[in-house]
């Protein structure tokens, strides 16, 4: 079965997943949607993305003590809270 | 049980996305629905992306950030629809920023998958029930329950068997999941003590710098993936020693937030179930 892609210039596409469907069937339309968004702007003319993912800002670290890999992604352009929260004030349970 | 709430007294962004005149509506990549669903789900791009193809599946209406068996199945079906290059994650209420049901997806790059493939992290206490392997990731990793199998419905039942226990005990949990080339699904789930956000600037500070008693969103740690998201620029120089210090401090942060006391509910009771019995009705005391 194939996913049905409904696409018009004015509306957002809809992917209807029939059952069973082919693995990875959403990959191409979603990647295309990402590409379209990168080239388009908001109604007010501003870019949609605040900043872009950059694989060059990822650092894979092999932690020798435990013999495992960790990953550190550095994402500039996104600021933190101005007022940090003391650890003891962090809720211990879901709201 | 957690309810749908708006974050920090702001309008819920995922409810706003459903309104055609909202700014967030412009961030919709597509709608999607599964064959047996009557309501379309929204796939939103993350405008503050910190991963490749960083997007978020959002259910329409006011839905709490709470897993059910059918929501687990839907998440895994979307993982299959995206293919084995992608991973999904779920942060329960208390760890998620927004308490409206949402499931982020991105390209599969979390180091936990590499560690499993290279057998640097193994499965301990493994059992197989109804063709589903479950156990725990080895202790050189953050505590995480592991489920793997090709029978989607059975896998969802077994995952939900444990999720429901976490929900009843108000234990925050983070999940990562993938669909694999061989047709199997893998679900990882980490119980947490709190929604601890670490002060990640500390990862880069020199040896001997006291650990700060403050947290903020200058970064985030993703469990059980093993990703640290640092909301600042990559320093020009990161020595090999500094990388090891980063990893050591990251490991400590992961350990601080994970719950090693929680015991999964008994599977003997699970095995007592028949296909006509709802697991909602079983108490594992």
mmCIF file of C-alpha atoms in Angstrom:
data_model
loop_
_atom_site.group_PDB
_atom_site.id
_atom_site.type_symbol
_atom_site.label_atom_id
_atom_site.label_comp_id
_atom_site.label_asym_id
_atom_site.label_seq_id
_atom_site.Cartn_x
_atom_site.Cartn_y
_atom_site.Cartn_z
ATOM 1 C CA UNK A 1 0.000 0.000 0.000
ATOM 2 C CA UNK A 2 1.151 3.543 -0.565
ATOM 3 C CA UNK A 3 0.723 6.648 1.532
ATOM 4 C CA UNK A 4 -1.652 9.085 -0.038
ATOM 5 C CA UNK A 5 -0.124 12.533 -0.352
ATOM 6 C CA UNK A 6 -2.633 15.311 -0.740
ATOM 7 C CA UNK A 7 -0.887 18.515 -1.630
ATOM 8 C CA UNK A 8 -2.124 21.854 -2.827
ATOM 9 C CA UNK A 9 -0.451 25.241 -2.967
ATOM 10 C CA UNK A 10 -2.739 26.691 -0.350
ATOM 11 C CA UNK A 11 -3.026 23.900 2.187
ATOM 12 C CA UNK A 12 -0.723 21.710 4.172
ATOM 13 C CA UNK A 13 -0.253 18.203 2.845
ATOM 14 C CA UNK A 14 -1.860 15.248 4.550
ATOM 15 C CA UNK A 15 -0.244 11.824 4.685
ATOM 16 C CA UNK A 16 -2.779 9.054 5.059
ATOM 17 C CA UNK A 17 -1.092 5.870 6.147
ATOM 18 C CA UNK A 18 -2.940 2.849 4.875
ATOM 19 C CA UNK A 19 -2.418 -0.381 6.777
ATOM 20 C CA UNK A 20 -0.007 -2.037 6.243
ATOM 21 C CA UNK A 21 2.329 0.613 4.883
ATOM 22 C CA UNK A 22 5.866 0.554 3.616
ATOM 23 C CA UNK A 23 8.515 1.455 6.260
ATOM 24 C CA UNK A 24 9.992 4.890 5.684
ATOM 25 C CA UNK A 25 7.094 6.081 3.551
ATOM 26 C CA UNK A 26 6.862 9.418 5.378
ATOM 27 C CA UNK A 27 10.561 10.182 5.061
ATOM 28 C CA UNK A 28 10.604 11.747 1.620
ATOM 29 C CA UNK A 29 7.485 13.933 1.982
ATOM 30 C CA UNK A 30 8.626 15.181 5.373
ATOM 31 C CA UNK A 31 12.119 15.969 4.169
ATOM 32 C CA UNK A 32 10.563 17.841 1.257
ATOM 33 C CA UNK A 33 8.336 19.747 3.666
ATOM 34 C CA UNK A 34 11.402 20.706 5.691
ATOM 35 C CA UNK A 35 13.156 21.912 2.547
ATOM 36 C CA UNK A 36 10.119 23.986 1.562
ATOM 37 C CA UNK A 37 9.931 25.560 5.011
ATOM 38 C CA UNK A 38 13.592 26.538 4.874
ATOM 39 C CA UNK A 39 12.985 28.406 1.641
ATOM 40 C CA UNK A 40 9.772 30.085 2.730
ATOM 41 C CA UNK A 41 9.028 32.846 5.184
ATOM 42 C CA UNK A 42 6.296 33.616 7.676
ATOM 43 C CA UNK A 43 3.333 35.811 6.789
ATOM 44 C CA UNK A 44 5.248 38.753 8.270
ATOM 45 C CA UNK A 45 8.210 38.046 6.002
ATOM 46 C CA UNK A 46 10.525 36.709 8.713
ATOM 47 C CA UNK A 47 12.284 33.342 8.405
ATOM 48 C CA UNK A 48 10.446 30.437 9.980
ATOM 49 C CA UNK A 49 13.482 28.802 11.584
ATOM 50 C CA UNK A 50 15.153 30.700 14.406
ATOM 51 C CA UNK A 51 18.402 28.922 13.611
ATOM 52 C CA UNK A 52 19.534 25.804 11.824
ATOM 53 C CA UNK A 53 20.809 22.502 13.072
ATOM 54 C CA UNK A 54 24.497 22.183 12.337
ATOM 55 C CA UNK A 55 26.128 18.734 12.484
ATOM 56 C CA UNK A 56 29.520 20.436 12.827
ATOM 57 C CA UNK A 57 28.479 21.591 16.288
ATOM 58 C CA UNK A 58 28.026 18.060 17.591
ATOM 59 C CA UNK A 59 30.804 16.442 19.571
ATOM 60 C CA UNK A 60 30.872 12.696 20.088
ATOM 61 C CA UNK A 61 32.849 11.792 23.171
ATOM 62 C CA UNK A 62 34.042 8.316 24.019
ATOM 63 C CA UNK A 63 34.009 8.232 27.811
ATOM 64 C CA UNK A 64 36.912 6.018 28.694
ATOM 65 C CA UNK A 65 35.871 5.302 32.286
ATOM 66 C CA UNK A 66 32.695 3.513 31.156
ATOM 67 C CA UNK A 67 33.703 2.666 27.570
ATOM 68 C CA UNK A 68 30.583 4.310 26.130
ATOM 69 C CA UNK A 69 29.751 7.109 23.711
ATOM 70 C CA UNK A 70 28.000 10.332 24.664
ATOM 71 C CA UNK A 71 26.995 13.186 22.371
ATOM 72 C CA UNK A 72 27.121 16.913 23.045
ATOM 73 C CA UNK A 73 25.195 19.164 20.682
ATOM 74 C CA UNK A 74 26.040 22.858 20.849
ATOM 75 C CA UNK A 75 23.097 24.971 19.771
ATOM 76 C CA UNK A 76 23.843 28.672 19.684
ATOM 77 C CA UNK A 77 21.168 31.318 19.465
ATOM 78 C CA UNK A 78 18.952 29.881 22.142
ATOM 79 C CA UNK A 79 19.386 31.617 25.468
ATOM 80 C CA UNK A 80 18.681 30.169 28.869
ATOM 81 C CA UNK A 81 16.572 31.468 31.690
ATOM 82 C CA UNK A 82 17.719 34.746 33.152
ATOM 83 C CA UNK A 83 16.903 33.470 36.606
ATOM 84 C CA UNK A 84 18.283 30.001 37.290
ATOM 85 C CA UNK A 85 16.257 27.770 39.599
ATOM 86 C CA UNK A 86 17.763 26.283 42.769
ATOM 87 C CA UNK A 87 17.912 22.501 42.424
ATOM 88 C CA UNK A 88 15.855 21.968 45.572
ATOM 89 C CA UNK A 89 12.926 23.861 44.031
ATOM 90 C CA UNK A 90 12.569 21.491 41.112
ATOM 91 C CA UNK A 91 9.290 19.571 41.366
ATOM 92 C CA UNK A 92 9.842 15.932 42.244
ATOM 93 C CA UNK A 93 6.653 14.669 40.618
ATOM 94 C CA UNK A 94 4.622 15.384 37.500
ATOM 95 C CA UNK A 95 1.978 18.103 37.888
ATOM 96 C CA UNK B 1 -2.771 11.613 36.515
ATOM 97 C CA UNK B 2 -1.273 14.597 34.707
ATOM 98 C CA UNK B 3 -3.700 16.897 32.936
ATOM 99 C CA UNK B 4 -3.307 19.041 29.860
ATOM 100 C CA UNK B 5 -1.869 22.368 31.002
ATOM 101 C CA UNK B 6 -0.446 25.446 29.370
ATOM 102 C CA UNK B 7 3.228 26.104 30.091
ATOM 103 C CA UNK B 8 4.087 28.934 32.481
ATOM 104 C CA UNK B 9 0.697 30.627 32.089
ATOM 105 C CA UNK B 10 1.183 31.031 28.352
ATOM 106 C CA UNK B 11 -1.296 29.696 25.812
ATOM 107 C CA UNK B 12 -0.527 26.085 24.929
ATOM 108 C CA UNK B 13 1.585 26.227 21.738
ATOM 109 C CA UNK B 14 0.209 22.931 20.453
ATOM 110 C CA UNK B 15 -3.373 24.097 20.865
ATOM 111 C CA UNK B 16 -2.371 27.319 19.109
ATOM 112 C CA UNK B 17 -0.948 25.301 16.215
ATOM 113 C CA UNK B 18 -4.464 24.086 15.507
ATOM 114 C CA UNK B 19 -5.627 27.642 14.830
ATOM 115 C CA UNK B 20 -5.057 28.701 11.230
ATOM 116 C CA UNK B 21 -4.317 32.319 12.129
ATOM 117 C CA UNK B 22 -1.615 31.504 14.698
ATOM 118 C CA UNK B 23 2.116 31.910 14.181
ATOM 119 C CA UNK B 24 2.713 28.309 15.200
ATOM 120 C CA UNK B 25 0.299 27.104 12.536
ATOM 121 C CA UNK B 26 2.931 28.259 10.025
ATOM 122 C CA UNK B 27 5.297 25.663 11.497
ATOM 123 C CA UNK B 28 3.186 22.688 10.439
ATOM 124 C CA UNK B 29 5.060 20.356 8.106
ATOM 125 C CA UNK B 30 2.121 18.089 7.355
ATOM 126 C CA UNK B 31 -0.880 16.318 8.764
ATOM 127 C CA UNK B 32 -0.818 12.558 9.085
ATOM 128 C CA UNK B 33 -3.208 9.887 10.128
ATOM 129 C CA UNK B 34 -3.179 6.172 10.510
ATOM 130 C CA UNK B 35 -5.733 3.999 8.794
ATOM 131 C CA UNK B 36 -7.826 3.410 11.894
ATOM 132 C CA UNK B 37 -7.689 6.976 13.151
ATOM 133 C CA UNK B 38 -10.441 9.441 12.492
ATOM 134 C CA UNK B 39 -8.471 12.487 13.565
ATOM 135 C CA UNK B 40 -5.391 13.780 11.815
ATOM 136 C CA UNK B 41 -2.207 14.350 13.804
ATOM 137 C CA UNK B 42 0.006 17.364 13.246
ATOM 138 C CA UNK B 43 3.709 17.139 12.416
ATOM 139 C CA UNK B 44 5.336 20.405 13.464
ATOM 140 C CA UNK B 45 8.875 21.454 12.708
ATOM 141 C CA UNK B 46 11.004 22.560 15.666
ATOM 142 C CA UNK B 47 11.984 26.148 14.854
ATOM 143 C CA UNK B 48 14.693 25.846 17.512
ATOM 144 C CA UNK B 49 15.982 22.598 16.084
ATOM 145 C CA UNK B 50 18.814 20.843 17.860
ATOM 146 C CA UNK B 51 18.763 17.674 15.802
ATOM 147 C CA UNK B 52 18.495 16.829 12.117
ATOM 148 C CA UNK B 53 14.902 16.812 10.808
ATOM 149 C CA UNK B 54 13.724 17.808 14.263
ATOM 150 C CA UNK B 55 9.939 17.603 14.297
ATOM 151 C CA UNK B 56 7.118 16.895 16.669
ATOM 152 C CA UNK B 57 3.952 14.844 16.321
ATOM 153 C CA UNK B 58 1.112 16.593 18.109
ATOM 154 C CA UNK B 59 -2.379 15.246 18.682
ATOM 155 C CA UNK B 60 -5.258 17.597 18.036
ATOM 156 C CA UNK B 61 -7.577 18.676 20.840
ATOM 157 C CA UNK B 62 -6.467 19.125 24.441
ATOM 158 C CA UNK B 63 -4.535 15.920 25.152
ATOM 159 C CA UNK B 64 -2.470 15.389 28.307
ATOM 160 C CA UNK B 65 1.158 14.300 28.023
ATOM 161 C CA UNK B 66 0.314 10.780 29.161
ATOM 162 C CA UNK B 67 1.049 7.486 27.413
ATOM 163 C CA UNK B 68 -1.638 4.902 26.819
ATOM 164 C CA UNK B 69 -1.288 1.584 25.024
ATOM 165 C CA UNK B 70 -2.790 3.056 21.870
ATOM 166 C CA UNK B 71 -0.542 6.116 22.035
ATOM 167 C CA UNK B 72 2.525 3.871 22.360
ATOM 168 C CA UNK B 73 1.367 1.973 19.277
ATOM 169 C CA UNK B 74 0.765 5.156 17.338
ATOM 170 C CA UNK B 75 4.221 6.498 18.221
ATOM 171 C CA UNK B 76 5.849 3.272 17.036
ATOM 172 C CA UNK B 77 3.821 3.226 13.837
ATOM 173 C CA UNK B 78 4.994 6.734 13.033
ATOM 174 C CA UNK B 79 8.571 5.607 13.768
ATOM 175 C CA UNK B 80 8.036 2.845 11.195
ATOM 176 C CA UNK B 81 6.539 5.316 8.721
ATOM 177 C CA UNK B 82 9.613 7.530 9.088
ATOM 178 C CA UNK B 83 11.897 4.515 8.770
ATOM 179 C CA UNK B 84 14.941 3.126 10.550
ATOM 180 C CA UNK B 85 16.935 6.350 10.080
ATOM 181 C CA UNK B 86 14.730 8.099 12.627
ATOM 182 C CA UNK B 87 14.139 7.908 16.356
ATOM 183 C CA UNK B 88 11.273 9.093 18.505
ATOM 184 C CA UNK B 89 11.194 10.173 22.093
ATOM 185 C CA UNK B 90 8.613 10.740 24.765
ATOM 186 C CA UNK B 91 9.041 12.805 27.899
ATOM 187 C CA UNK B 92 6.269 12.347 30.426
ATOM 188 C CA UNK B 93 4.639 15.216 32.272
ATOM 189 C CA UNK B 94 7.166 16.574 34.722
ATOM 190 C CA UNK B 95 9.989 16.213 32.206
ATOM 191 C CA UNK B 96 8.267 17.631 29.121
ATOM 192 C CA UNK B 97 8.189 21.388 28.611
ATOM 193 C CA UNK B 98 4.609 21.334 27.372
ATOM 194 C CA UNK B 99 1.884 19.148 28.859
ATOM 195 C CA UNK B 100 0.021 18.633 25.601
ATOM 196 C CA UNK B 101 0.488 15.191 24.077
ATOM 197 C CA UNK B 102 3.431 15.369 21.710
ATOM 198 C CA UNK B 103 6.119 13.007 20.463
ATOM 199 C CA UNK B 104 9.289 14.464 18.926
ATOM 200 C CA UNK B 105 11.142 12.678 16.132
ATOM 201 C CA UNK B 106 14.535 13.328 14.555
ATOM 202 C CA UNK B 107 17.285 11.550 12.656
ATOM 203 C CA UNK B 108 18.605 8.608 14.670
ATOM 204 C CA UNK B 109 21.825 9.882 16.228
ATOM 205 C CA UNK B 110 21.483 9.246 19.946
ATOM 206 C CA UNK B 111 24.606 7.456 21.162
ATOM 207 C CA UNK B 112 22.603 4.802 22.977
ATOM 208 C CA UNK B 113 21.893 3.084 19.638
ATOM 209 C CA UNK B 114 25.575 3.065 18.725
ATOM 210 C CA UNK B 115 26.484 1.757 22.167
ATOM 211 C CA UNK B 116 23.985 -1.064 21.757
ATOM 212 C CA UNK B 117 25.187 -1.920 18.248
ATOM 213 C CA UNK B 118 28.816 -1.973 19.396
ATOM 214 C CA UNK B 119 27.792 -3.956 22.504
ATOM 215 C CA UNK B 120 29.294 -1.328 24.782
ATOM 216 C CA UNK B 121 25.937 -1.339 26.537
ATOM 217 C CA UNK B 122 24.262 -4.719 26.948
ATOM 218 C CA UNK B 123 20.904 -6.046 28.098
ATOM 219 C CA UNK B 124 20.875 -7.431 31.603
ATOM 220 C CA UNK B 125 18.225 -9.614 33.263
ATOM 221 C CA UNK B 126 16.813 -10.322 29.821
ATOM 222 C CA UNK B 127 13.580 -12.285 29.600
ATOM 223 C CA UNK B 128 11.480 -13.217 26.629
ATOM 224 C CA UNK B 129 7.728 -13.188 26.959
ATOM 225 C CA UNK B 130 5.493 -13.764 23.943
ATOM 226 C CA UNK B 131 8.412 -13.094 21.573
ATOM 227 C CA UNK B 132 9.247 -9.774 23.242
ATOM 228 C CA UNK B 133 12.685 -9.427 24.814
ATOM 229 C CA UNK B 134 12.796 -7.141 27.796
ATOM 230 C CA UNK B 135 15.437 -6.322 30.351
ATOM 231 C CA UNK B 136 17.592 -3.414 31.451
ATOM 232 C CA UNK B 137 20.536 -1.639 29.921
ATOM 233 C CA UNK B 138 23.801 -2.444 31.687
ATOM 234 C CA UNK B 139 24.986 -0.292 34.554
ATOM 235 C CA UNK B 140 27.572 1.656 32.587
ATOM 236 C CA UNK B 141 24.559 3.509 31.133
ATOM 237 C CA UNK B 142 21.660 5.439 32.577
ATOM 238 C CA UNK B 143 19.021 3.102 34.000
ATOM 239 C CA UNK B 144 16.698 2.154 31.198
ATOM 240 C CA UNK B 145 14.172 -0.588 30.592
ATOM 241 C CA UNK B 146 14.572 -2.289 27.198
ATOM 242 C CA UNK B 147 11.869 -3.871 25.027
ATOM 243 C CA UNK B 148 12.368 -5.356 21.592
ATOM 244 C CA UNK B 149 10.149 -7.369 19.285
ATOM 245 C CA UNK B 150 8.332 -7.553 15.975
ATOM 246 C CA UNK B 151 4.846 -8.115 17.368
ATOM 247 C CA UNK B 152 3.766 -4.505 17.736
ATOM 248 C CA UNK B 153 0.596 -5.149 19.716
ATOM 249 C CA UNK B 154 2.353 -7.446 22.163
ATOM 250 C CA UNK B 155 5.246 -5.037 22.577
ATOM 251 C CA UNK B 156 2.852 -2.166 23.268
ATOM 252 C CA UNK B 157 1.059 -4.243 25.910
ATOM 253 C CA UNK B 158 4.318 -5.047 27.682
ATOM 254 C CA UNK B 159 5.587 -1.465 27.530
ATOM 255 C CA UNK B 160 2.275 -0.156 28.826
ATOM 256 C CA UNK B 161 2.320 -2.741 31.602
ATOM 257 C CA UNK B 162 5.326 -0.873 33.039
ATOM 258 C CA UNK B 163 4.283 2.631 31.952
ATOM 259 C CA UNK B 164 1.028 2.270 33.858
ATOM 260 C CA UNK B 165 2.937 1.379 37.017
ATOM 261 C CA UNK B 166 5.148 4.461 36.613
ATOM 262 C CA UNK B 167 2.087 6.626 36.083
ATOM 263 C CA UNK B 168 0.355 5.236 39.171
ATOM 264 C CA UNK B 169 3.448 5.974 41.237
ATOM 265 C CA UNK B 170 3.884 9.447 39.749
ATOM 266 C CA UNK B 171 7.346 8.588 38.450
ATOM 267 C CA UNK B 172 8.557 10.750 35.594
ATOM 268 C CA UNK B 173 9.807 8.727 32.629
ATOM 269 C CA UNK B 174 11.659 9.386 29.392
ATOM 270 C CA UNK B 175 11.450 7.063 26.407
ATOM 271 C CA UNK B 176 13.336 6.597 23.141
ATOM 272 C CA UNK B 177 12.191 4.260 20.411
ATOM 273 C CA UNK B 178 13.027 3.134 16.910
ATOM 274 C CA UNK B 179 11.868 0.894 14.121
ATOM 275 C CA UNK B 180 14.672 -1.341 12.842
ATOM 276 C CA UNK B 181 15.534 -2.585 9.383
ATOM 277 C CA UNK B 182 14.736 -6.179 10.405
ATOM 278 C CA UNK B 183 11.142 -5.209 11.202
ATOM 279 C CA UNK B 184 11.534 -5.095 14.983
ATOM 280 C CA UNK B 185 10.701 -2.225 17.286
ATOM 281 C CA UNK B 186 12.855 -1.143 20.231
ATOM 282 C CA UNK B 187 11.522 0.888 23.147
ATOM 283 C CA UNK B 188 13.746 2.266 25.908
ATOM 284 C CA UNK B 189 12.300 3.778 29.048
ATOM 285 C CA UNK B 190 14.086 5.516 31.916
ATOM 286 C CA UNK B 191 12.367 6.198 35.232
ATOM 287 C CA UNK B 192 13.464 9.513 36.700
ATOM 288 C CA UNK B 193 13.602 11.012 40.152
ATOM 289 C CA UNK B 194 12.789 14.467 38.807
ATOM 290 C CA UNK B 195 12.780 16.528 35.664
ATOM 291 C CA UNK B 196 16.323 17.600 36.468
ATOM 292 C CA UNK B 197 17.712 20.151 34.072
ATOM 293 C CA UNK B 198 21.423 20.339 34.579
ATOM 294 C CA UNK B 199 23.499 23.491 34.619
ATOM 295 C CA UNK B 200 25.437 22.373 31.561
ATOM 296 C CA UNK B 201 27.903 25.269 31.540
ATOM 297 C CA UNK B 202 29.449 23.313 34.368
ATOM 298 C CA UNK B 203 30.384 20.561 31.914
ATOM 299 C CA UNK B 204 32.972 22.910 30.411
ATOM 300 C CA UNK B 205 34.403 24.407 33.562
ATOM 301 C CA UNK B 206 37.896 23.536 34.759
ATOM 302 C CA UNK B 207 38.654 20.649 37.076
ATOM 303 C CA UNK B 208 37.904 21.521 40.686
ATOM 304 C CA UNK B 209 35.129 24.016 39.922
ATOM 305 C CA UNK B 210 32.371 23.453 42.505
ATOM 306 C CA UNK B 211 29.151 22.049 41.114
ATOM 307 C CA UNK B 212 26.527 24.812 40.982
ATOM 308 C CA UNK B 213 23.299 24.433 42.904
ATOM 309 C CA UNK B 214 21.293 26.037 40.131
ATOM 310 C CA UNK B 215 19.711 24.778 36.949
ATOM 311 C CA UNK B 216 18.423 26.625 33.937
ATOM 312 C CA UNK B 217 17.712 26.003 30.295
ATOM 313 C CA UNK B 218 21.222 26.722 29.094
ATOM 314 C CA UNK B 219 21.055 23.056 28.227
ATOM 315 C CA UNK B 220 19.244 19.811 28.529
ATOM 316 C CA UNK B 221 20.104 16.201 29.027
ATOM 317 C CA UNK B 222 18.295 13.513 27.113
ATOM 318 C CA UNK B 223 17.846 10.145 28.716
ATOM 319 C CA UNK B 224 18.081 7.338 27.854
ATOM 320 C CA UNK B 225 19.646 8.594 24.614
ATOM 321 C CA UNK B 226 22.874 9.926 26.093
ATOM 322 C CA UNK B 227 22.633 13.332 24.419
ATOM 323 C CA UNK B 228 23.534 16.609 26.083
ATOM 324 C CA UNK B 229 22.044 19.660 24.399
ATOM 325 C CA UNK B 230 24.056 22.792 25.127
ATOM 326 C CA UNK B 231 22.332 26.039 24.236
ATOM 327 C CA UNK B 232 25.517 27.933 23.511
ATOM 328 C CA UNK B 233 28.330 27.919 20.970
ATOM 329 C CA UNK B 234 30.856 25.162 20.593
ATOM 330 C CA UNK B 235 34.092 26.439 22.169
ATOM 331 C CA UNK B 236 37.045 26.892 19.827
ATOM 332 C CA UNK B 237 39.131 24.379 21.688
ATOM 333 C CA UNK B 238 38.012 21.285 23.498
ATOM 334 C CA UNK B 239 40.967 19.267 24.675
ATOM 335 C CA UNK B 240 40.769 15.507 25.035
ATOM 336 C CA UNK B 241 40.904 15.948 28.810
ATOM 337 C CA UNK B 242 38.114 18.520 28.766
ATOM 338 C CA UNK B 243 35.958 16.093 26.767
ATOM 339 C CA UNK B 244 36.496 13.414 29.404
ATOM 340 C CA UNK B 245 35.547 15.914 32.131
ATOM 341 C CA UNK B 246 32.424 16.836 30.167
ATOM 342 C CA UNK B 247 31.480 13.192 29.894
ATOM 343 C CA UNK B 248 32.192 12.544 33.564
ATOM 344 C CA UNK B 249 29.972 15.435 34.647
ATOM 345 C CA UNK B 250 27.296 14.450 32.166
ATOM 346 C CA UNK B 251 27.306 10.907 33.528
ATOM 347 C CA UNK B 252 26.910 12.313 37.035
ATOM 348 C CA UNK B 253 23.921 14.395 35.912
ATOM 349 C CA UNK B 254 22.332 11.353 34.297
ATOM 350 C CA UNK B 255 22.833 9.335 37.473
ATOM 351 C CA UNK B 256 21.320 12.106 39.590
ATOM 352 C CA UNK B 257 18.113 12.155 37.618
ATOM 353 C CA UNK B 258 17.572 8.431 37.137
ATOM 354 C CA UNK B 259 15.549 6.297 39.513
ATOM 355 C CA UNK B 260 17.317 3.043 40.329
ATOM 356 C CA UNK B 261 14.882 2.079 43.094
ATOM 357 C CA UNK B 262 11.715 1.574 41.070
ATOM 358 C CA UNK B 263 10.951 -2.070 40.383
ATOM 359 C CA UNK B 264 8.946 -2.974 37.286
ATOM 360 C CA UNK B 265 5.635 -4.719 37.981
ATOM 361 C CA UNK B 266 5.640 -8.500 38.084
ATOM 362 C CA UNK B 267 5.415 -10.305 34.779
ATOM 363 C CA UNK B 268 3.926 -13.361 36.416
ATOM 364 C CA UNK B 269 0.704 -11.422 36.705
ATOM 365 C CA UNK B 270 1.098 -10.298 33.115
ATOM 366 C CA UNK B 271 1.404 -13.906 31.999
ATOM 367 C CA UNK B 272 -1.776 -14.753 33.881
ATOM 368 C CA UNK B 273 -3.678 -12.495 31.531
ATOM 369 C CA UNK B 274 -5.781 -13.838 28.759
ATOM 370 C CA UNK B 275 -6.532 -12.075 25.532
ATOM 371 C CA UNK B 276 -9.938 -11.224 26.936
ATOM 372 C CA UNK B 277 -8.553 -9.542 30.015
ATOM 373 C CA UNK B 278 -7.806 -5.862 30.052
ATOM 374 C CA UNK B 279 -4.540 -5.054 31.791
ATOM 375 C CA UNK B 280 -6.283 -1.964 33.108
ATOM 376 C CA UNK B 281 -8.088 -4.288 35.529
ATOM 377 C CA UNK B 282 -5.030 -6.061 36.929
ATOM 378 C CA UNK B 283 -3.378 -4.955 40.121
ATOM 379 C CA UNK B 284 0.149 -6.251 40.590
ATOM 380 C CA UNK B 285 0.314 -5.890 44.400
#
